[in-house]
Coordinates of C-alpha atoms in Angstrom, one line a residue:
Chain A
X1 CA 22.0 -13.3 -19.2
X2 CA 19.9 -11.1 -17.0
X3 CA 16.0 -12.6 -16.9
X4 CA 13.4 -11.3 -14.6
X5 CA 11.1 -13.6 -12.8
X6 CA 8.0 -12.4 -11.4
X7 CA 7.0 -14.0 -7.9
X8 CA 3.0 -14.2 -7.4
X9 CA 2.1 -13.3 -3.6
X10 CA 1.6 -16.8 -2.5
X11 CA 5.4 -17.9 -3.3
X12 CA 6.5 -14.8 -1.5
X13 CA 7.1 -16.1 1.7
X14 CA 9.7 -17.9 -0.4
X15 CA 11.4 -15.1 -1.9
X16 CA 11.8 -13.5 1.5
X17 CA 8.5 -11.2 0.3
X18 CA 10.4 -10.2 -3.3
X19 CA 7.9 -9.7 -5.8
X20 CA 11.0 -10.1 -8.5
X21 CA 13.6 -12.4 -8.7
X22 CA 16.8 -11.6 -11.2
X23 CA 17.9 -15.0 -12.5
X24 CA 20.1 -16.3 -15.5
X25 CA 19.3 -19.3 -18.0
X26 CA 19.3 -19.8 -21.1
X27 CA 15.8 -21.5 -21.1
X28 CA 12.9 -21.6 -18.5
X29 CA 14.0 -24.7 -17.1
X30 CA 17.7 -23.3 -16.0
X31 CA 16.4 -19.9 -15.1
X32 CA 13.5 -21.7 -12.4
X33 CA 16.5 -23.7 -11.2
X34 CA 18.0 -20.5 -11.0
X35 CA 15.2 -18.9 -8.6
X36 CA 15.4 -22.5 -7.1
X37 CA 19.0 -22.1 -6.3
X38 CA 18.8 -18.8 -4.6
X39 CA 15.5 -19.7 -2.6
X40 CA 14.8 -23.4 -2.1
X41 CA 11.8 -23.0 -0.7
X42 CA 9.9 -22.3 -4.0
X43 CA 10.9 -25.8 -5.3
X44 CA 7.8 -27.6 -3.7
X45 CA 5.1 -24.3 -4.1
X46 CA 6.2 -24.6 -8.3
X47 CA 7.1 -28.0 -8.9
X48 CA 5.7 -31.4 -9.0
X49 CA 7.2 -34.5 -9.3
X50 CA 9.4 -32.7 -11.5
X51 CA 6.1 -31.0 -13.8
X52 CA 5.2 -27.6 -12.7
X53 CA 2.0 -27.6 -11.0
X54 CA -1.1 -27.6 -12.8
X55 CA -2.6 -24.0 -11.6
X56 CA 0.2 -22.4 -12.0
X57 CA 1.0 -21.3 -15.3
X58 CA 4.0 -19.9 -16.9
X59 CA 4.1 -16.9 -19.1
X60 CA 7.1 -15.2 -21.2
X61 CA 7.0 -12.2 -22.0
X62 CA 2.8 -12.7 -21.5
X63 CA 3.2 -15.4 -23.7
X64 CA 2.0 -19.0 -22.3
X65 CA 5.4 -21.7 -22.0
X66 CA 2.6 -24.3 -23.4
X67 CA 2.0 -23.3 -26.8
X68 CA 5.9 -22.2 -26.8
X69 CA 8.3 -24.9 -26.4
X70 CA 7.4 -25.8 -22.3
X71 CA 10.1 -26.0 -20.1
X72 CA 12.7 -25.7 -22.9
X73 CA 11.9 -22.7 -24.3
X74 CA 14.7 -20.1 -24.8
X75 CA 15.0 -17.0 -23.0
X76 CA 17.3 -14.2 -24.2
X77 CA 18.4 -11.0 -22.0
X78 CA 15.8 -9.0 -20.8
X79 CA 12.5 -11.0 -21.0
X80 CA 10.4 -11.4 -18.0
X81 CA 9.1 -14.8 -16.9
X82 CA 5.9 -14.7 -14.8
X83 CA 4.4 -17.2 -12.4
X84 CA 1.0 -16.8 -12.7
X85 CA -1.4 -19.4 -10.2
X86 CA -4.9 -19.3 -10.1
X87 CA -6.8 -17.1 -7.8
X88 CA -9.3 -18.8 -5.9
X89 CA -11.2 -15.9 -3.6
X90 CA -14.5 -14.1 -4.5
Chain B
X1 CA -42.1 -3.6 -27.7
X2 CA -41.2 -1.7 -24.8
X3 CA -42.3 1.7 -24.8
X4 CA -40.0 3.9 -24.1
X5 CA -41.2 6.3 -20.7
X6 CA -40.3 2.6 -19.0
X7 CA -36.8 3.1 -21.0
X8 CA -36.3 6.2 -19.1
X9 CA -34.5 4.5 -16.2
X10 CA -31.6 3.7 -18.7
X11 CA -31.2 6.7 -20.9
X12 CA -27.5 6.8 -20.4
X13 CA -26.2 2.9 -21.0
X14 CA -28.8 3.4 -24.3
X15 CA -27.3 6.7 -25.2
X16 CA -23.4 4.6 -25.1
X17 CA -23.8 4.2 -29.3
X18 CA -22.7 0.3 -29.2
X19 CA -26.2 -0.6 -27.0
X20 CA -28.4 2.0 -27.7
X21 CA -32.1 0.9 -27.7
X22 CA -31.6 -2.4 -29.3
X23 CA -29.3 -2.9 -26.9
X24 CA -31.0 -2.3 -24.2
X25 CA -34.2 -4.2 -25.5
X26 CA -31.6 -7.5 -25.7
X27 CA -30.6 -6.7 -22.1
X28 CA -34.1 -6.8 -20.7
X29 CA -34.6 -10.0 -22.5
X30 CA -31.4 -12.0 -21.2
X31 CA -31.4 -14.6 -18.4
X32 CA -28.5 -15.0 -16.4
X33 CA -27.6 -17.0 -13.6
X34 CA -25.2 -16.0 -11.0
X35 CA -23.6 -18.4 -9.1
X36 CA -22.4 -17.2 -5.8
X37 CA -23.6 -14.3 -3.8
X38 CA -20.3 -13.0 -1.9
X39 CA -18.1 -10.1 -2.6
X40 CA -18.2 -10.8 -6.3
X41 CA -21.6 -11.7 -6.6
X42 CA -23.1 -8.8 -4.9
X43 CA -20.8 -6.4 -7.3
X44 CA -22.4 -8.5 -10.2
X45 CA -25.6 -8.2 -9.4
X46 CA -26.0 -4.9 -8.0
X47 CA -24.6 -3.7 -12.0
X48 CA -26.7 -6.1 -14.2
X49 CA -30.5 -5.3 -12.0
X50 CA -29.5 -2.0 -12.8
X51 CA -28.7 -2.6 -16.1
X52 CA -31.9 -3.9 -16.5
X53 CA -30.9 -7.9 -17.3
X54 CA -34.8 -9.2 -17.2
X55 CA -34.4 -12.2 -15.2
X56 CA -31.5 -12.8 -12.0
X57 CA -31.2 -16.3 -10.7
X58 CA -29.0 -15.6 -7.3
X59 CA -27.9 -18.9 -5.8
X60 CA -25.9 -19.0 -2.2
X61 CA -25.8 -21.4 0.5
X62 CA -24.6 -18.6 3.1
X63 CA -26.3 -16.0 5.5
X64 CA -25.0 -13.0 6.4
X65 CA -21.9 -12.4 8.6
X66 CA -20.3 -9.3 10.1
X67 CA -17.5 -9.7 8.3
X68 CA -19.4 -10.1 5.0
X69 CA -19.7 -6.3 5.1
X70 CA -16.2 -4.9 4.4
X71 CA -16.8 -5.9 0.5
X72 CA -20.5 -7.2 0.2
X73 CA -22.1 -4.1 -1.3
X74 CA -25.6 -5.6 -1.0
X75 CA -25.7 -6.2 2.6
X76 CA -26.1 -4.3 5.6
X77 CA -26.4 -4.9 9.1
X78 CA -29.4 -5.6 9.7
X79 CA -29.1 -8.3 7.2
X80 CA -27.0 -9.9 10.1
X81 CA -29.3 -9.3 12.8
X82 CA -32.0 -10.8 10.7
X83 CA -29.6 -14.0 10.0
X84 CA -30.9 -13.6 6.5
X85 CA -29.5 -15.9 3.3
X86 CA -27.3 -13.9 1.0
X87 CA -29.5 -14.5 -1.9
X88 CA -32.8 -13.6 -0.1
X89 CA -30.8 -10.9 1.0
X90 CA -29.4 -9.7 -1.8
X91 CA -32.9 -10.5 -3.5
X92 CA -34.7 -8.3 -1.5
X93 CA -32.2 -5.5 -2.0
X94 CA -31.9 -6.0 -5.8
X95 CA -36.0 -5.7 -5.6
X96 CA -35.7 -1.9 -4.1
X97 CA -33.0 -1.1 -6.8
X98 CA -35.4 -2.0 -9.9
X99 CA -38.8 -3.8 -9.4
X100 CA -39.2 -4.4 -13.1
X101 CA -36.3 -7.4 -13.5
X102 CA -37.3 -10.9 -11.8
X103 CA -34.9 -12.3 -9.2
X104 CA -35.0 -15.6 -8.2
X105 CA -32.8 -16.4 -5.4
X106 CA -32.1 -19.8 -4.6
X107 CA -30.5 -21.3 -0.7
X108 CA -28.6 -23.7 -2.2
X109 CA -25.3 -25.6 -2.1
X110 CA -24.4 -25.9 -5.9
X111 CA -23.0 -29.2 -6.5
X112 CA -23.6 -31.2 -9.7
X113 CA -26.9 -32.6 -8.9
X114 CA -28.4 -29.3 -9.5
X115 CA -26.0 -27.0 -11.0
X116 CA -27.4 -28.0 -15.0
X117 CA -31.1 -27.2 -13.8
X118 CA -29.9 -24.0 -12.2
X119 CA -28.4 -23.2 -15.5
X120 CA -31.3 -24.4 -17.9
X121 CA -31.8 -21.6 -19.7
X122 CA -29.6 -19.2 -19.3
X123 CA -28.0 -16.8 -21.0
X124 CA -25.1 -16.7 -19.3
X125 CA -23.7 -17.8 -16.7
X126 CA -21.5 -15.6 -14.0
X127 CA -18.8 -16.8 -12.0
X128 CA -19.6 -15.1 -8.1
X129 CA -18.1 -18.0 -6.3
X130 CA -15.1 -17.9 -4.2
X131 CA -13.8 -21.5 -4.9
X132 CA -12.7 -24.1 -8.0
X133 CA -15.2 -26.5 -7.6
X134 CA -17.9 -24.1 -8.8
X135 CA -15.9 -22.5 -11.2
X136 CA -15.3 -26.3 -12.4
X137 CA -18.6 -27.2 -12.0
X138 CA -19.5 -23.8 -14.1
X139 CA -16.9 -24.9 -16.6
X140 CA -18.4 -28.6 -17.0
X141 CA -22.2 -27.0 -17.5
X142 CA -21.0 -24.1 -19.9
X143 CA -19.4 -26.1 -22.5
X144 CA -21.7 -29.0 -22.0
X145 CA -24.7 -26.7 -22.7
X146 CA -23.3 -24.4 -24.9
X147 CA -23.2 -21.4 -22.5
X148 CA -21.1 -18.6 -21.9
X149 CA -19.8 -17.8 -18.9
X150 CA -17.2 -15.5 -17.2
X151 CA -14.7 -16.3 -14.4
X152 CA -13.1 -13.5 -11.5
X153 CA -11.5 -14.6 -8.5
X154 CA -9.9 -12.3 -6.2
X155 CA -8.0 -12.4 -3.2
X156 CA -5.6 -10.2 -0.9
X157 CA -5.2 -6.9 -3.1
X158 CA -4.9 -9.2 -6.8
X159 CA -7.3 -10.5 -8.5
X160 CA -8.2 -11.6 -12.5
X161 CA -10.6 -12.6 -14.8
X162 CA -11.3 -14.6 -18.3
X163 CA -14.4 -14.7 -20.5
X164 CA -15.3 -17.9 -21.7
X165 CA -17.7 -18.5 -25.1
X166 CA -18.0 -22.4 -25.7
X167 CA -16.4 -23.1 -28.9
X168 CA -14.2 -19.9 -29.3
X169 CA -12.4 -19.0 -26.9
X170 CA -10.1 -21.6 -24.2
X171 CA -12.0 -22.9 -21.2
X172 CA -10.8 -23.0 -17.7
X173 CA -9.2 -26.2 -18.3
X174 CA -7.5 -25.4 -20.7
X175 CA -5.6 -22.6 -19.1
X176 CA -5.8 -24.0 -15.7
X177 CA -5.8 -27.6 -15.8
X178 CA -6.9 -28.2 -12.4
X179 CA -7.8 -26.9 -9.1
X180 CA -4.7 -26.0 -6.3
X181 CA -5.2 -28.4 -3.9
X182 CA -6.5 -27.7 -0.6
X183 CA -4.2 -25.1 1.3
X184 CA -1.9 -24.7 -1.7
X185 CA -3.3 -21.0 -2.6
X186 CA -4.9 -18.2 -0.5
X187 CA -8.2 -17.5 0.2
X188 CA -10.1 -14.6 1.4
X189 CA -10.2 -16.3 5.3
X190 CA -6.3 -16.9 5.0
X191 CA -4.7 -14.5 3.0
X192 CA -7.5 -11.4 3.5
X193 CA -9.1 -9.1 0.7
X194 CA -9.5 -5.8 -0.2
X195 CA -12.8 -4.9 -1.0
X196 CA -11.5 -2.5 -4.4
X197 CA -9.6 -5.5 -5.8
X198 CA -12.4 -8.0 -5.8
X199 CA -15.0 -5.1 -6.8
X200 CA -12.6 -4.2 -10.3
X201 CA -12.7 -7.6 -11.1
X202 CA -17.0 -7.8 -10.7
X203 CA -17.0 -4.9 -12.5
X204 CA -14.5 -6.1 -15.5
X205 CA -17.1 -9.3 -15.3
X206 CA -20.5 -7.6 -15.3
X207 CA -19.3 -5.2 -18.3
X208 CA -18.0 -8.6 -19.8
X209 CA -21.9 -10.1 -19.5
X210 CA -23.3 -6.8 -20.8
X211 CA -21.1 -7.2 -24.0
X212 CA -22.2 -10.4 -24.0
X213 CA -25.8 -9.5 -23.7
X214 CA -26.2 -7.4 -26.3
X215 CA -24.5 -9.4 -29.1
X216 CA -20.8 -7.2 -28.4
X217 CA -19.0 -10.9 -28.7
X218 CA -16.6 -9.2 -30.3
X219 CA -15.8 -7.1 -28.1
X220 CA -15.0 -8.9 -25.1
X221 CA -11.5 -9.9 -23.3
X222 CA -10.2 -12.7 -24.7
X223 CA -6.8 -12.6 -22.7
X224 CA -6.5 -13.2 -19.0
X225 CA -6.8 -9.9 -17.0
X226 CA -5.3 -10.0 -14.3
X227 CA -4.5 -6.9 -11.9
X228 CA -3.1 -5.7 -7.9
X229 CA -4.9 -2.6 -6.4
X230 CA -1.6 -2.4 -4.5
X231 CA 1.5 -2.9 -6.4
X232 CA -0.4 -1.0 -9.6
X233 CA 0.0 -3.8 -12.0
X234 CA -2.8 -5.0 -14.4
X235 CA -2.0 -6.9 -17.5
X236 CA -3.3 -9.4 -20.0
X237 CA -1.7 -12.2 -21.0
X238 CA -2.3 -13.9 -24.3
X239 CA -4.3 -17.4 -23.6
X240 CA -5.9 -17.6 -26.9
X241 CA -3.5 -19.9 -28.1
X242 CA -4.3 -22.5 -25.7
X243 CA -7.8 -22.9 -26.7
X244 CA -8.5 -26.5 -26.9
X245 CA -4.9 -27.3 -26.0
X246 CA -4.4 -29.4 -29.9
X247 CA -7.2 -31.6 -28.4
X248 CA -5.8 -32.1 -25.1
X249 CA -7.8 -30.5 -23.3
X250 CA -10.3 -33.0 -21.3
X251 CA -13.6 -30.6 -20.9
X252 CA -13.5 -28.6 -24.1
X253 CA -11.9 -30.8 -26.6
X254 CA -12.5 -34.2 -25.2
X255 CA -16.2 -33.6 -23.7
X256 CA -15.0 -34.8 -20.2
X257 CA -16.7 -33.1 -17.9
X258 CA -14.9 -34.9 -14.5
X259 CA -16.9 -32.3 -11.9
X260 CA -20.1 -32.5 -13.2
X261 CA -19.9 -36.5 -13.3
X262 CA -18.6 -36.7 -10.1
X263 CA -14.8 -37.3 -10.3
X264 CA -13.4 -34.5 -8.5
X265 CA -15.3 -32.6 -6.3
X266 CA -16.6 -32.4 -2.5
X267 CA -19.1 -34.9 -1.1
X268 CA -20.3 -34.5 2.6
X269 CA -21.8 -37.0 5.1
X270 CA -23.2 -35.8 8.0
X271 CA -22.2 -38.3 11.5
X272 CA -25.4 -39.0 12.9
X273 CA -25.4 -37.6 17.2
X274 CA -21.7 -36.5 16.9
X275 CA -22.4 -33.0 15.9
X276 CA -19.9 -33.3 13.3
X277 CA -19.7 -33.5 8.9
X278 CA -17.1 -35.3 6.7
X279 CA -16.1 -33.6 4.0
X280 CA -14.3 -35.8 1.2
X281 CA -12.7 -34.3 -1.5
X282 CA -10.4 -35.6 -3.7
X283 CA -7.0 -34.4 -4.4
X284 CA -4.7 -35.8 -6.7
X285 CA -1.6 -36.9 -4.3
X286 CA -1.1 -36.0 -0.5
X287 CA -1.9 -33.0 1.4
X288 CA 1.1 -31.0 2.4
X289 CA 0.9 -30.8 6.0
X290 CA 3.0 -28.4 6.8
X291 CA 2.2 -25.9 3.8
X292 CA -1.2 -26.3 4.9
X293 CA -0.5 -25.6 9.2
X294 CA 1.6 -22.4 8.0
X295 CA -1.7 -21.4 6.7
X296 CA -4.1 -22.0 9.2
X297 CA -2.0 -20.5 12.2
X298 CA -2.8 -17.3 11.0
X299 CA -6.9 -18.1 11.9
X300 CA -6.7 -20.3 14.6
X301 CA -4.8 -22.8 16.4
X302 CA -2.6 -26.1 14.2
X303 CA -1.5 -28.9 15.1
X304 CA -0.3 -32.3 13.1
X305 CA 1.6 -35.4 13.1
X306 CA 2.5 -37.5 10.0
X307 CA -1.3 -39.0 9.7
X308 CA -3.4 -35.7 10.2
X309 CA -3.7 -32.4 11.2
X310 CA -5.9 -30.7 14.2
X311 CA -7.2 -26.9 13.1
X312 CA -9.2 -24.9 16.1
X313 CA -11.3 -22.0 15.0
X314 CA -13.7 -20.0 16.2
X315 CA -16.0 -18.4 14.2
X316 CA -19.2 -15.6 15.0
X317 CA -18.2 -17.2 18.5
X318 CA -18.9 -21.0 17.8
X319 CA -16.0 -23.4 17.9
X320 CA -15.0 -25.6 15.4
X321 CA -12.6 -28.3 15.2
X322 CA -11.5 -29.8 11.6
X323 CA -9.4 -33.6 12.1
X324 CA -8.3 -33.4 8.1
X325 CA -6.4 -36.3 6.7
X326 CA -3.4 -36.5 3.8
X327 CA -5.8 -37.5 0.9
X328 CA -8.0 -34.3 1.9
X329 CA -11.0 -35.7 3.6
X330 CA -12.1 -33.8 7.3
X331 CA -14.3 -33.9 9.8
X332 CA -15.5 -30.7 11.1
X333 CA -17.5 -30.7 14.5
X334 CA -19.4 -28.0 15.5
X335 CA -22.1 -28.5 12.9
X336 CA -24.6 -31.0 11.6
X337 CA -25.8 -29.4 7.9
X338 CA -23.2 -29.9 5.3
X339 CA -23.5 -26.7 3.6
X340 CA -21.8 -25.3 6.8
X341 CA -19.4 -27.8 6.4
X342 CA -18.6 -27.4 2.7
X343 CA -18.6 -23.5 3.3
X344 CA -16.0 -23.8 6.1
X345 CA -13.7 -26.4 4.0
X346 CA -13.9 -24.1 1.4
X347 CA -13.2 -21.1 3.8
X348 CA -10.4 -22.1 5.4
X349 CA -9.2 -25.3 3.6
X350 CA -9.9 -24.4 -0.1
X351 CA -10.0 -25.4 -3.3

């Protein structure tokens, strides 16, 4: 199952500067493990103590994971999973 | 009423059918206070004195730097020679540009032992800051007080926005439930700006406050806009949903307001004869030393063990050491006044 994940510029010096990642899962949790898998180095910049961190938030399809089903909610083929963090500047 | 030769001035916003006289009438009535006067702030400003929004309060702690220019559309150079404040400078700027709105510009740090007299009153509040402690601070006095208020934050070439009206829409919190920890995102010293990216996003907030103005509630973005000048992206992405977060959020839903009453947040002590400032601010966990050294590198010269870490910078020519310590606290030297301290903490370490 092909899903999309969209890197945000600060995790892209994890991703070797890719600003998408193609990953499979059948949930968000397997398809970050995924991106995790291929570069380890995002593990720390999205995760906490096993919670993803608090300013970053996690969209499906533009759709927030929190008023989904978190972590377990399903992905099928095609969808696009977004990282979004806050951006602190002004 | 006005009469209308003094109207003149803003025949085309009136002549836009959804403001239109009354419109414009509401506009010259409205108080707003703008919080920050940087790259967003200037933007902000420079559209609503135009727009004829009756009373400006402009509140910055910073002067005037030659790099301030690239994206500060208020300021000019001999802004710099004068060593002028950003609000007095922007002030007397935003005075040339229409002498019939009042400005009040205030040198101030905003912290939360001021920030709920600086919004008495208002309208609306506007987000021109360029770090989460203000915008949580913002948060705190907007739902405590019953005040709108409308976030942007930009850096490199992305940045977004969200409008928030007490009671309708989700507050920071509850779409970001708290700050990045010092070093963990970019900011404008670290990770650079373009001057368009940050400007959109002003402009996506001031049209925000002018709908907001002039009764348009309806009408504003109740999404999170966010966009990239450079990859040619913008998108909204639904957040209406999270509104209150089924009572879990802590500001909005549960009246918490952990900035404003001094929970998280920045408090500075200045050493007495060592030319130096602490800065403490809390962090939930440890500072990531090594996150935070990859960084800095790219403004000046890192170096850390396991118990702190040693950042070297010069700035406009004056050196500046930061000793900063896993639970976030520093010690810059190089100054004595804590607002210099806070602004380089929030410069270069964040928020």
């Amino acid at each position: 199952m092909a899903i999309t994940i969209q890197i945000p510029p600060p995790l892209r010096e994890q991703t070797g500067g890719r600003a998408e990642v193609e990953v499979s899962g059948a949930t968000v949790q397997a398809a970050l493990a995924d991106l995790i898998r291929q570069y380890p180095g995002t593990a720390t910049k999205i995760f906490d103590n096993g919670q993803i961190r608090p300013y970053i938030n996690v969209f499906v399809n533009d759709e927030d994971i929190r008023y989904l089903d978190e972590l377990n909610t399903q992905l099928t083929d095609g969808v696009v999973v977004a990282l979004i963090p806050a951006v602190a500047g002004g | 009423m006005i009469d209308t030769p003094s109207l003149e001035r803003y025949s085309r916003q009136m002549r836009f059918p959804p403001l239109g006289k009354a419109g414009q009438e509401k506009l010259l009535a409205a108080r707003v206070t703008l919080c920050g006067c940087g790259a967003l702030g200037t933007v902000l400003a420079n559209i609503l004195v135009r727009a004829g929004v009756g009373f400006l309060r402009v509140i910055d702690r910073d002067f005037v730097e030659p790099s301030n220019l690239q994206r500060q559309v208020l300021f000019d150079e001999s802004d710099v020679a004068n060593n002028l404040p950003k609000a007095e400078a922007a002030a007397a700027k935003l005075r040339q540009i229409n002498s019939t709105v009042t400005i009040e510009p205030i040198v101030a740090d905003i912290n939360r032992t001021n920030i709920e007299d600086f919004c008495q009153g208002a309208d609306l509040i506007l987000d021109g800051s360029d770090n989460f402690e203000i915008r949580y601070l913002i948060n705190d006095v907007a739902i405590k007080h019953n005040i709108p208020w409308v976030y942007g934050g930009a850096v490199g070439s992305q940045g977004m926005t969200m409008t928030i009206i007490p009671g309708q829409t989700p507050c920071l919190r509850c779409v970001f439930e708290a700050a990045p920890a010092p070093g963990e995102t970019g900011t404008c010293e670290t990770a650079g700006v373009l001057a368009p990216a940050v400007q959109i996003v002003a402009s996506y907030q001031a049209t925000e406050a002018i709908k907001l103005l002039t009764g348009h509630s309806a009408a504003i973005n109740r999404e999170l806009l966010i966009l990239d000048v450079w990859e040619n992206t913008q998108r909204r992405v639904k957040i209406a949903p999270l509104a209150g977060r089924k009572g879990a959020c802590p500001c909005c839903a549960q009246r918490n307001f952990a900035w404003l009453d001094g929970e998280h947040g920045t408090q500075t002590t200045a050493l007495c004869g060592r030319n130096a400032v602490q800065v403490s601010h809390r962090v939930q966990g440890k500072l990531d030393f090594a996150e935070l050294a990859r960084v800095l590198q790219h403004s000046g010269t890192v170096t850390y063990n396991k118990f702190l870490l040693k950042f070297h910078l010069v700035e406009n020519g004056s050196p500046y050491e930061f000793t900063i310590f896993e639970d976030g606290r520093a010690i810059i030297k190089g100054t004595d006044e804590p607002e210099k301290a806070r602004t380089l903490y929030a410069k270069y370490v964040g928020h």
